[in-house]
């Protein structure tokens, strides 16, 4: 379990770095061009990785339901929207808002699917109609409101404080 936690944390670091790099690229080329570059490079990287591991076969592509392939379109839209938003809001604000959206979507998905899987089991519980309706409602009633203020005054104060320190 600790390996999975570390892997998830590492994934979060990778996402933040990727967002910042794509946001910078979007300033030069536009959000959709940055997204296209991101996906071409990602496709090449994953293709090489799968080829090296021998883990891909065209026989497997038709086995998934058609809706499973929507993830690629949604992922491309995410990268394009993020490339547009990040340079305008900044990394911290964009990350907080994106994570908030992910949490709300996660609550909705889990409540519609009958809750998260049991510990150690990929099998979901049977959906309970009362829980379906109460999950999102509970999340909205207990939400935390985060005021996002510009960090510039804090940075200016820190610079002023550092300027007065003499070694």
Coordinates of C-alpha atoms in Angstrom, one line a residue:
X1 CA 0.0 0.0 0.0
X2 CA 2.8 2.4 0.8
X3 CA 4.3 1.9 -2.7
X4 CA 0.9 2.9 -4.2
X5 CA 0.8 6.0 -2.0
X6 CA 4.3 7.0 -3.1
X7 CA 3.4 6.2 -6.7
X8 CA 0.3 8.5 -6.5
X9 CA 2.4 11.3 -4.9
X10 CA 5.0 10.9 -7.7
X11 CA 2.2 11.1 -10.2
X12 CA 1.0 14.4 -8.6
X13 CA 4.5 15.8 -9.0
X14 CA 4.6 14.7 -12.7
X15 CA 1.2 16.3 -13.3
X16 CA 2.3 19.6 -11.8
X17 CA 5.5 19.7 -13.8
X18 CA 3.6 18.7 -17.0
X19 CA 1.0 21.4 -16.4
X20 CA 3.6 24.1 -16.0
X21 CA 5.5 23.0 -19.1
X22 CA 2.3 22.8 -21.2
X23 CA 1.2 26.2 -19.9
X24 CA 4.5 27.7 -21.0
X25 CA 4.2 26.1 -24.4
X26 CA 0.7 27.4 -24.7
X27 CA 1.9 30.9 -24.3
X28 CA 4.1 30.5 -27.4
X29 CA 1.9 28.3 -29.6
X30 CA -1.7 28.4 -28.2
X31 CA -3.6 26.0 -26.0
X32 CA -4.6 23.5 -28.7
X33 CA -1.2 23.4 -30.4
X34 CA 0.4 22.8 -27.0
X35 CA -2.1 20.0 -26.3
X36 CA -1.3 18.5 -29.7
X37 CA 2.4 18.6 -29.0
X38 CA 1.9 17.1 -25.6
X39 CA -0.1 14.2 -27.0
X40 CA 2.2 13.5 -29.9
X41 CA 5.2 13.4 -27.5
X42 CA 3.2 11.3 -25.0
X43 CA 2.1 8.9 -27.8
X44 CA 5.7 8.4 -29.0
X45 CA 6.9 7.9 -25.4
X46 CA 4.3 5.3 -24.6
X47 CA 4.7 3.6 -27.9
X48 CA 8.4 3.1 -27.2
X49 CA 7.7 2.0 -23.7
X50 CA 5.1 -0.6 -24.8
X51 CA 7.4 -1.8 -27.7
X52 CA 10.3 -2.2 -25.3
X53 CA 8.1 -4.2 -22.8
X54 CA 6.3 -6.2 -25.4
X55 CA 3.0 -5.3 -23.7
X56 CA 0.8 -4.2 -26.7
X57 CA -1.0 -6.2 -29.3
X58 CA -3.6 -5.0 -31.8
X59 CA -5.7 -8.0 -30.9
X60 CA -6.6 -6.4 -27.6
X61 CA -7.9 -3.1 -29.0
X62 CA -11.5 -4.3 -29.9
X63 CA -12.1 -5.9 -26.5
X64 CA -12.9 -2.8 -24.5
X65 CA -16.4 -1.2 -24.8
X66 CA -16.6 1.9 -27.0
X67 CA -17.1 4.2 -24.0
X68 CA -13.7 3.2 -22.7
X69 CA -12.0 5.2 -25.5
X70 CA -13.7 8.4 -24.4
X71 CA -10.9 8.8 -21.8
X72 CA -8.5 9.8 -24.6
X73 CA -10.7 12.6 -25.8
X74 CA -11.4 13.8 -22.3
X75 CA -7.7 13.7 -21.5
X76 CA -6.9 15.7 -24.6
X77 CA -9.5 18.3 -23.7
X78 CA -8.1 18.4 -20.2
X79 CA -4.6 19.2 -21.4
X80 CA -5.9 21.8 -23.9
X81 CA -8.0 23.6 -21.2
X82 CA -5.3 23.3 -18.7
X83 CA -2.8 24.8 -21.2
X84 CA -5.1 27.8 -21.6
X85 CA -6.0 28.3 -17.9
X86 CA -2.6 27.7 -16.2
X87 CA -0.7 30.7 -17.6
X88 CA -3.6 33.0 -16.8
X89 CA -4.4 31.8 -13.3
X90 CA -1.0 30.5 -12.1
X91 CA 0.0 27.0 -11.1
X92 CA -1.3 27.1 -7.6
X93 CA -4.8 28.5 -8.4
X94 CA -5.2 26.2 -11.4
X95 CA -4.1 23.2 -9.4
X96 CA -6.6 24.0 -6.5
X97 CA -9.5 24.5 -8.9
X98 CA -8.7 21.4 -11.0
X99 CA -8.3 19.2 -7.9
X100 CA -11.6 20.6 -6.6
X101 CA -13.3 19.6 -9.9
X102 CA -11.7 16.2 -9.6
X103 CA -13.0 15.7 -6.1
X104 CA -16.5 16.7 -7.0
X105 CA -16.5 14.4 -10.1
X106 CA -15.1 11.6 -7.9
X107 CA -17.9 12.0 -5.4
X108 CA -20.5 11.9 -8.2
X109 CA -18.9 8.9 -9.9
X110 CA -18.6 6.9 -6.6
X111 CA -22.1 7.8 -5.5
X112 CA -23.5 6.6 -8.9
X113 CA -21.5 3.4 -8.7
X114 CA -22.4 2.5 -5.1
X115 CA -19.3 3.8 -3.4
X116 CA -15.6 3.1 -3.7
X117 CA -14.3 -0.4 -3.9
X118 CA -13.8 -2.3 -0.6
X119 CA -10.3 -2.3 0.8
X120 CA -8.2 -4.7 -1.2
X121 CA -11.0 -5.6 -3.7
X122 CA -11.6 -4.2 -7.1
X123 CA -15.3 -5.3 -6.8
X124 CA -17.7 -2.5 -6.0
X125 CA -20.6 -2.7 -3.6
X126 CA -24.1 -2.9 -4.9
X127 CA -25.5 0.6 -5.5
X128 CA -27.8 1.8 -2.7
X129 CA -30.4 4.3 -4.1
X130 CA -30.3 6.3 -0.8
X131 CA -26.6 6.6 -0.9
X132 CA -26.6 7.7 -4.5
X133 CA -28.6 10.8 -3.6
X134 CA -26.9 11.5 -0.2
X135 CA -23.2 11.3 -1.3
X136 CA -23.0 14.4 -3.4
X137 CA -25.3 16.3 -1.0
X138 CA -23.1 15.4 1.9
X139 CA -20.0 16.5 0.0
X140 CA -21.5 19.9 -0.9
X141 CA -22.7 20.5 2.7
X142 CA -19.3 19.8 4.1
X143 CA -17.2 21.6 1.5
X144 CA -14.4 23.9 2.5
X145 CA -14.3 27.3 0.8
X146 CA -10.8 28.3 0.0
X147 CA -10.1 31.9 -0.7
X148 CA -7.5 32.1 -3.4
X149 CA -5.5 35.4 -3.0
X150 CA -2.6 36.6 -5.1
X151 CA 0.8 35.5 -3.6
X152 CA 2.5 38.7 -4.8
X153 CA 2.3 40.7 -1.5
X154 CA 3.7 37.7 0.4
X155 CA 6.6 37.4 -2.0
X156 CA 7.3 41.1 -1.8
X157 CA 7.3 41.0 2.0
X158 CA 9.7 38.0 2.0
X159 CA 12.1 39.8 -0.4
X160 CA 12.0 42.9 1.8
X161 CA 12.7 40.8 4.9
X162 CA 15.6 39.0 3.1
X163 CA 17.1 42.3 2.0
X164 CA 17.4 43.5 5.6
X165 CA 19.2 40.3 6.8
X166 CA 23.0 40.8 6.8
X167 CA 25.3 37.9 7.2

